[in-house]
Coordinates of C-alpha atoms in Angstrom, one line a residue:
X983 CA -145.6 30.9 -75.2
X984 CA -145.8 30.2 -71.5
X985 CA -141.8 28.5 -71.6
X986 CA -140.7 31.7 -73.8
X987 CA -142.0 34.0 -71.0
X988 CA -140.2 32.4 -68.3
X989 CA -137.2 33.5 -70.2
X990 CA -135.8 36.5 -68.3
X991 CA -133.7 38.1 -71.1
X992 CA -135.6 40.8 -73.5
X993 CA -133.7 39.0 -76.1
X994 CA -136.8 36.3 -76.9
X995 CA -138.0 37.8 -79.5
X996 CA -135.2 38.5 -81.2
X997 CA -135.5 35.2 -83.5
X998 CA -138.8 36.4 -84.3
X999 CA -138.2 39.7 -85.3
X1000 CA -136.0 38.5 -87.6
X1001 CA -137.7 35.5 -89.2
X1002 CA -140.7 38.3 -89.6
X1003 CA -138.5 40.7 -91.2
X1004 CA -136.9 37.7 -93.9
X1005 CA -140.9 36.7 -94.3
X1006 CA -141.4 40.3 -95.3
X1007 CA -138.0 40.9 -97.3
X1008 CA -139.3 38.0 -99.3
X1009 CA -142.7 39.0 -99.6
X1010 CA -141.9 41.8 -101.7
X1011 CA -139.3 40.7 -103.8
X1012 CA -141.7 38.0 -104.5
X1013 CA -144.8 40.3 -105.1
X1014 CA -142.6 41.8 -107.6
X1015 CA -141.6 39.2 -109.5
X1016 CA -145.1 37.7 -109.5
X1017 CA -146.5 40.8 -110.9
X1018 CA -143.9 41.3 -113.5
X1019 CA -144.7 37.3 -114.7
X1020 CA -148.6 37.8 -114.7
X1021 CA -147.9 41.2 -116.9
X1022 CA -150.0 43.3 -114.7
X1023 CA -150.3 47.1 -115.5
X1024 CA -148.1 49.4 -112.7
X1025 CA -151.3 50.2 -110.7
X1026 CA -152.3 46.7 -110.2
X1027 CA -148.9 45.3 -109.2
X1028 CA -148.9 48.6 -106.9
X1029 CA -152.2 47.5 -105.6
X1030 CA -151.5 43.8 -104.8
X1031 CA -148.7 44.8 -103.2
X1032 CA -150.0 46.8 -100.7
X1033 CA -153.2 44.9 -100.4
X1034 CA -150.7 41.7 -99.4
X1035 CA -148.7 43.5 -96.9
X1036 CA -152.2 44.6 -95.3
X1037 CA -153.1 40.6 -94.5
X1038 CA -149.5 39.8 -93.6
X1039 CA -149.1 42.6 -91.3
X1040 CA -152.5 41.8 -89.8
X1041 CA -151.8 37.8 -89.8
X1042 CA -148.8 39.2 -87.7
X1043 CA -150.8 41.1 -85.4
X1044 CA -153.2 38.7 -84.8
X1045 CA -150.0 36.1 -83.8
X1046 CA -149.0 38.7 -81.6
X1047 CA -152.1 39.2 -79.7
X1048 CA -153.1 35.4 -79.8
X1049 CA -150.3 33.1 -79.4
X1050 CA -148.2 35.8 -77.7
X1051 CA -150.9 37.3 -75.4
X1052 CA -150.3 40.7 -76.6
X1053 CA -147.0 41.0 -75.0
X1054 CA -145.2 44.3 -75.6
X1055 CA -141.6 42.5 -76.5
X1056 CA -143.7 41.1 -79.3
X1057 CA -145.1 44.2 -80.7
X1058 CA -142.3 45.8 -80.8
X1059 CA -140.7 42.9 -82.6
X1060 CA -143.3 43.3 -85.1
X1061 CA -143.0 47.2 -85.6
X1062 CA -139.4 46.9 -86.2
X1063 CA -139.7 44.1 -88.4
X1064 CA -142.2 45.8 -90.8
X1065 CA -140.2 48.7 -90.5
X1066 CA -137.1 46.6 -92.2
X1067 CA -138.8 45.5 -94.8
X1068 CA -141.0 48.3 -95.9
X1069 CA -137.9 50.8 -95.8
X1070 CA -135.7 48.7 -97.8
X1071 CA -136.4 51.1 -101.0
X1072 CA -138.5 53.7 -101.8
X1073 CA -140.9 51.5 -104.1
X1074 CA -143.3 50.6 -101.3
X1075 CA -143.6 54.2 -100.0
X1076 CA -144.5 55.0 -103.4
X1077 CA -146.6 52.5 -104.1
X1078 CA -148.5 53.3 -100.9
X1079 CA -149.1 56.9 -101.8
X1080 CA -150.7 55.6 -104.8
X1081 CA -152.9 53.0 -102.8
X1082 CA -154.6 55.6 -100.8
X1083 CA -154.8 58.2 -103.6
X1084 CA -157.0 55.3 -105.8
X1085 CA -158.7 54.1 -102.8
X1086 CA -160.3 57.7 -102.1
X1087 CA -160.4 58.3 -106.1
X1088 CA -164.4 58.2 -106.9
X1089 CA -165.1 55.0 -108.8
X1090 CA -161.8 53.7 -107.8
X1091 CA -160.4 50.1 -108.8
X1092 CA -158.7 49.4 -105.9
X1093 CA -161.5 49.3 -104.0
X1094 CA -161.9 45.9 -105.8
X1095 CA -159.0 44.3 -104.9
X1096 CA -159.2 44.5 -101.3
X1097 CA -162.0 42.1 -100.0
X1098 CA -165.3 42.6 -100.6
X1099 CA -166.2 42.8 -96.3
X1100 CA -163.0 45.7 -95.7
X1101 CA -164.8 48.8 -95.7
X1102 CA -163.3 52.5 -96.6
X1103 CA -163.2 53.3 -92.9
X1104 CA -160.8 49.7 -91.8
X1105 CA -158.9 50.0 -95.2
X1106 CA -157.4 53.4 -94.7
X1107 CA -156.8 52.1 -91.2
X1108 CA -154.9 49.5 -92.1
X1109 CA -153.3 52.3 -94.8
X1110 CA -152.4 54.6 -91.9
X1111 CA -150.9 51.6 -89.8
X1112 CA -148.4 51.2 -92.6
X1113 CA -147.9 54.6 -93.4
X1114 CA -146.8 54.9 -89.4
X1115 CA -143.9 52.2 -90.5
X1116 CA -142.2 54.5 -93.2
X1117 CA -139.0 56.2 -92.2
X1118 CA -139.0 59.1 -94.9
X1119 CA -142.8 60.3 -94.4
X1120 CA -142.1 63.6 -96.6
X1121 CA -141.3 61.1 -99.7
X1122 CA -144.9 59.6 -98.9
X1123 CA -146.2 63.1 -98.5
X1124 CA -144.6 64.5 -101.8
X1125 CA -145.8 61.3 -103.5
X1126 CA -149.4 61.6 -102.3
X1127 CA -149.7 65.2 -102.8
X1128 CA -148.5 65.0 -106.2
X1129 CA -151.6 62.0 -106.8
X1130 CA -154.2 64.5 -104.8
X1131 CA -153.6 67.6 -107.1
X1132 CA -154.0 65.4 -109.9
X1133 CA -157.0 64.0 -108.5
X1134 CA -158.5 67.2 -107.7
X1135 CA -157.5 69.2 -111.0
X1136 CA -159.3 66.0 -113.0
X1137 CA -162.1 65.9 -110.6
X1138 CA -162.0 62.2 -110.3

């Protein structure tokens, strides 16, 4: 990192952004298929899904702050980057709604796919960080308050 800063052009991080955005392009479309091969019900595919972009966006972060010193080129990089990949369709949007919804759902099984150290509190964090990626926010909205009045009419 300390050559790439001597660089005077914003343009450094360019390169990165990209490569990040590819990485993420593929993670999904990979995700998918994987889940489609193992024959995974809709909620668990939606689950590992979301529970993968969680660790890559945070294996991201933690790039950022560590090799790249924090630097605010390189955040930026990252937001737009995630922001690619997670508005390429509505799917993830979806599939995020649905995440927190079984998350906060009492006896919920998502709560078993995430590791067994996340607690409520960091997992809707890292929710929340995602959710600030998404474009069309009223779709997540509509989504989630479709699950919550579900939720609450079922009492679950």
């Amino acid at each position: 990192y300390p050559l790439c800063a001597l660089a005077v052009s914003d343009e450094r991080p360019v390169s990165t952004q990209s490569t990040w955005g590819k990485l993420g392009e593929g993670f999904i479309t990979k995700s998918q298929e994987l889940a489609k091969q193992k024959g995974q019900t809709r909620s668990e595919k939606n689950h590992e899904l979301i529970t993968n972009l969680i660790k890559l966006h945070n294996r991201f972060l933690n790039l950022v702050k560590e090799s790249f010193q924090g630097d605010q080129i390189f955040h930026k990089a990252l937001k737009e980057a995630f922001e690619e990949f997670i508005n390429m369709s509505y799917f993830t949007s979806n599939y995020l709604a649905r995440f927190a919804n079984d998350i906060l759902r009492k006896g919920g099984h998502a709560k078993t796919l995430m590791e067994q150290n996340l607690e409520l509190e960091k997992t809707m964090d890292n929710v929340v960080t995602l959710y600030g990626y998404i474009r069309d926010k009223d779709i997540f909205e509509r989504d989630y308050q479709t699950y919550l009045s579900s939720r609450l009419l079922r009492s679950r």
